[in-house]
Amino acid sequence: MQGKSGGEQVHGHAYRGRFAPSPTGPLHFGSLVAAVGSYLDARAHGGEWLLRIEDVDRSRALPGAADSIRRTLEAFAFEWDGEVVVQSQRLDRYHAALTRLRLDGEVYPCACSRRAIAACSPVPAVDGGLVYPGICRAGLPPGRAPRAWRMRVPDREIAFEDRVQGPVQQNLARAVGDFILLRADGQYAYQLAVVVDDAAQGVNTVVRGVDLLDSTARQIWLQQRLALPTPTYAHLPVVTNAAGEKLSKQTRATAVDASGGCVVLAAALNFLGQPVPPEIRSGSLRDFWRWAIATWSVARVPAQRGVFPG
């Protein structure tokens, strides 16, 4: 699909955003909310909106899911700019970035298994894992072979201003510790892939779910070490089920039904604090998007982590 020219200036450049779903299943309502929010923010600024399939973790990708997501977006009349980028076709770019970090001494080999890390009784990390206690930071233990490559992190605050959640600060050493960029199974980590791809695609504004808020400091640190620009960020509240769990394949989220058209899109907008008039909910998709782009306001998005739709 053809890109649009011009657009509001962000960091001195025209706005460029993206939607980057993981093909672990069909598009569910939580993912639709993220798509709607990122799409409207881009179009309301006269900017571009890219589509990227984040399938770098091949163990989680479901055959046919990427095509299903794309068809659902098309059925809701989303229009993206340029070709769809697929992470599994860009491994050479991640290899080049990791090689640069190795040459600069920013990463190191790690021989630790999850069991070995847990045996050190580390504190819980912000992402649900364990803070890496630095076992291999000064070198591999004698007789141990490397399993993964880890990024060195500083013992200091990384701060940024989120357009929805407000000021955010995180000390990487205390929140996660040195984090993995190349896993023991030979797959590149999400943190590295997303940083490389955003820079390569010229993405300067990221609008995504708040479940990724705790990853942002790691991504900013990687951007700094690779001398890449840092986008602005807006983290939208995620949709939860009645138990307070984020909608996902693991929580058995059902596929969104595109035949619902404007009614389904209106529910997503309402979730994001943008009430939709009855005449727009019952109108055409073309009229819906025209109205939604004209009235979108990120300031009305709730500054919350998770919301159960009422």
Coordinates of C-alpha atoms in Angstrom, one line a residue, residues 40-264:
L40 CA -5.2 6.5 14.8
D41 CA -2.3 8.2 16.4
A42 CA -0.3 7.9 13.2
R43 CA -3.0 9.0 10.9
A44 CA -4.2 11.9 13.2
H45 CA -0.6 13.2 12.9
G46 CA -0.6 12.8 9.1
G47 CA 2.0 10.1 9.5
E48 CA 2.8 6.6 8.2
W49 CA 1.7 3.4 9.8
L50 CA 3.7 0.3 9.1
L51 CA 2.9 -3.4 9.7
R52 CA 5.6 -5.8 11.0
I53 CA 5.2 -9.4 11.9
E54 CA 7.3 -10.2 15.0
D55 CA 8.0 -13.9 14.6
V56 CA 11.6 -13.9 15.7
D57 CA 10.6 -16.4 18.4
R58 CA 9.8 -19.3 16.0
S59 CA 8.8 -21.6 18.9
R60 CA 5.7 -19.5 19.6
A61 CA 4.6 -18.7 16.0
L62 CA 1.5 -20.5 14.8
P63 CA 1.4 -21.5 11.1
G64 CA -1.1 -19.4 9.2
A65 CA -1.5 -16.9 12.1
A66 CA 0.4 -14.0 10.3
D67 CA -1.9 -14.3 7.2
S68 CA -4.9 -14.5 9.5
I69 CA -3.9 -11.3 11.3
R70 CA -3.3 -9.5 8.0
R71 CA -6.7 -10.6 6.6
T72 CA -8.5 -9.4 9.7
L73 CA -6.8 -6.0 9.5
E74 CA -7.8 -5.7 5.9
A75 CA -11.4 -6.6 6.8
F76 CA -11.5 -3.8 9.3
A77 CA -10.2 -1.4 6.5
F78 CA -6.8 -0.7 8.1
E79 CA -4.4 0.6 5.5
W80 CA -0.6 0.3 6.1
D81 CA 2.2 1.9 4.3
G82 CA 4.9 -0.1 2.4
E83 CA 5.5 -3.8 2.5
V84 CA 4.9 -6.0 5.5
V85 CA 8.2 -6.7 7.3
V86 CA 8.7 -10.2 8.7
Q87 CA 11.3 -10.6 11.4
S88 CA 12.2 -14.2 10.6
Q89 CA 13.5 -12.8 7.2
R90 CA 15.8 -10.3 8.9
L91 CA 18.1 -12.5 11.0
D92 CA 21.2 -11.1 9.2
R93 CA 20.4 -7.6 10.6
Y94 CA 20.2 -9.0 14.2
H95 CA 23.5 -10.9 13.7
A96 CA 25.2 -7.7 12.5
A97 CA 24.0 -5.7 15.6
L98 CA 25.1 -8.4 18.0
T99 CA 28.5 -8.6 16.3
R100 CA 28.9 -4.9 16.7
L101 CA 28.1 -5.1 20.4
R102 CA 30.5 -8.0 20.8
L103 CA 33.3 -6.0 19.2
D104 CA 32.5 -3.1 21.5
G105 CA 32.6 -5.3 24.6
E106 CA 28.9 -4.6 25.4
V107 CA 27.9 -8.2 25.5
Y108 CA 29.4 -11.4 27.0
P109 CA 28.8 -15.2 26.8
C110 CA 26.8 -16.8 29.5
A111 CA 26.8 -20.5 30.5
C112 CA 24.0 -20.2 33.1
S113 CA 20.8 -22.3 32.9
R114 CA 17.6 -21.2 34.6
R115 CA 18.2 -23.7 37.3
A116 CA 21.7 -22.3 38.0
I117 CA 20.3 -18.7 38.2
A118 CA 17.5 -19.8 40.5
A119 CA 20.0 -21.5 42.8
C120 CA 21.6 -18.1 43.5
S121 CA 18.3 -16.9 45.0
P122 CA 18.1 -13.8 42.9
V123 CA 15.2 -11.3 43.4
P124 CA 12.2 -11.3 41.0
A125 CA 12.6 -9.2 37.8
V126 CA 10.0 -6.8 36.5
D127 CA 9.2 -9.1 33.6
G128 CA 8.3 -12.1 35.7
G129 CA 11.7 -13.7 35.6
L130 CA 14.6 -13.4 37.9
V131 CA 17.2 -10.6 38.0
Y132 CA 20.4 -12.0 36.6
P133 CA 23.0 -12.1 39.4
G134 CA 26.0 -11.6 37.1
I135 CA 27.5 -15.1 37.4
C136 CA 29.3 -14.9 34.0
R137 CA 29.9 -11.2 33.8
A138 CA 33.6 -11.4 34.6
G139 CA 34.1 -14.5 32.5
L140 CA 32.8 -18.1 32.0
P141 CA 33.3 -20.5 34.9
P142 CA 36.1 -23.0 34.2
G143 CA 35.0 -25.8 32.0
R144 CA 31.7 -24.2 31.1
A145 CA 30.6 -23.6 27.5
P146 CA 28.5 -20.5 26.5
R147 CA 24.8 -21.0 26.1
A148 CA 23.7 -17.4 25.4
W149 CA 24.9 -13.8 25.0
R150 CA 24.0 -11.1 27.5
M151 CA 23.9 -7.3 27.4
R152 CA 25.7 -5.5 30.1
V153 CA 23.5 -3.0 31.9
P154 CA 24.4 0.0 34.1
D155 CA 23.5 0.5 37.8
R156 CA 21.7 3.7 37.1
E157 CA 18.2 5.0 36.2
I158 CA 17.0 5.2 32.7
A159 CA 14.2 7.7 32.4
F160 CA 11.7 8.6 29.7
E161 CA 8.4 10.4 29.4
D162 CA 5.6 8.1 28.2
R163 CA 2.8 9.9 26.4
V164 CA 0.1 7.9 28.2
Q165 CA 1.7 6.6 31.4
G166 CA 3.7 9.7 32.3
P167 CA 7.3 9.7 33.6
V168 CA 9.0 6.3 33.9
Q169 CA 12.3 5.4 35.5
Q170 CA 14.0 2.0 35.7
N171 CA 17.3 0.9 37.1
L172 CA 18.2 -2.0 34.7
A173 CA 20.7 -3.6 37.1
R174 CA 18.1 -3.9 39.8
A175 CA 15.0 -4.5 37.6
V176 CA 16.3 -7.2 35.2
G177 CA 20.1 -7.4 35.3
D178 CA 22.2 -8.2 32.3
F179 CA 19.7 -9.4 29.7
I180 CA 19.8 -12.0 26.9
L181 CA 20.2 -11.0 23.3
L182 CA 21.0 -14.4 21.8
R183 CA 19.2 -17.3 23.5
A184 CA 20.5 -20.8 24.2
D185 CA 18.4 -22.2 21.4
G186 CA 20.1 -19.9 18.9
Q187 CA 17.2 -17.5 18.5
Y188 CA 17.6 -13.7 18.8
A189 CA 15.7 -12.1 21.7
Y190 CA 12.8 -9.7 21.1
Q191 CA 14.6 -6.8 22.7
L192 CA 17.4 -6.8 20.1
A193 CA 15.1 -7.5 17.1
V194 CA 12.6 -4.7 17.9
V195 CA 15.4 -2.1 18.4
V196 CA 17.1 -3.1 15.1
D197 CA 13.8 -3.1 13.2
D198 CA 12.4 0.2 14.5
A199 CA 15.7 1.9 13.6
A200 CA 15.9 0.3 10.2
Q201 CA 12.3 1.2 9.4
G202 CA 12.7 4.8 10.6
V203 CA 10.0 4.3 13.3
N204 CA 10.1 7.4 15.5
T205 CA 6.8 7.0 17.5
V206 CA 5.9 3.7 19.2
V207 CA 2.3 3.2 20.4
R208 CA 1.8 -0.3 21.9
G209 CA 0.4 -2.1 24.9
V210 CA 1.5 -1.3 28.5
D211 CA 2.7 -4.9 28.9
L212 CA 5.8 -3.8 27.1
L213 CA 6.4 -0.7 29.3
D214 CA 8.9 -2.6 31.4
S215 CA 10.9 -3.6 28.3
T216 CA 11.3 0.0 27.2
A217 CA 14.3 0.9 29.4
R218 CA 16.2 -2.1 28.0
Q219 CA 15.4 -1.0 24.4
I220 CA 16.5 2.5 25.1
W221 CA 19.8 1.2 26.6
L222 CA 20.3 -0.9 23.4
Q223 CA 19.6 2.1 21.2
Q224 CA 22.2 4.1 23.1
R225 CA 24.9 1.4 22.8
L226 CA 24.1 0.9 19.1
A227 CA 24.0 4.7 18.4
L228 CA 20.4 4.5 17.2
P229 CA 17.7 7.1 17.7
T230 CA 15.1 6.6 20.5
P231 CA 11.5 6.9 19.5
T232 CA 8.8 8.5 21.6
Y233 CA 6.6 6.0 23.4
A234 CA 2.9 5.8 24.3
H235 CA 1.9 2.6 26.2
L236 CA -1.8 1.9 26.0
P237 CA -3.7 0.0 28.8
V238 CA -4.1 -3.7 28.0
V239 CA -7.4 -5.5 27.8
T240 CA -7.8 -8.1 30.7
N241 CA -10.3 -10.8 31.3
A242 CA -12.4 -11.1 34.4
A243 CA -9.5 -12.6 36.3
G244 CA -7.3 -9.6 35.6
E245 CA -5.2 -11.5 33.1
K246 CA -4.0 -9.9 29.9
L247 CA -5.9 -11.3 26.8
S248 CA -3.6 -13.7 25.0
K249 CA -3.3 -17.1 23.5
Q250 CA -2.3 -18.4 27.0
T251 CA -5.5 -17.0 28.5
R252 CA -7.6 -18.4 25.6
A253 CA -8.5 -15.1 24.1
T254 CA -11.0 -15.6 21.3
A255 CA -10.5 -14.3 17.8
V256 CA -12.0 -10.9 17.0
D257 CA -14.9 -11.1 14.5
A258 CA -14.3 -8.7 11.7
S259 CA -17.9 -9.0 10.5
G260 CA -18.8 -6.8 13.5
G261 CA -17.3 -3.9 11.6
C262 CA -17.8 -0.5 13.2
V263 CA -19.4 -1.9 16.3
V264 CA -16.2 -3.9 17.2

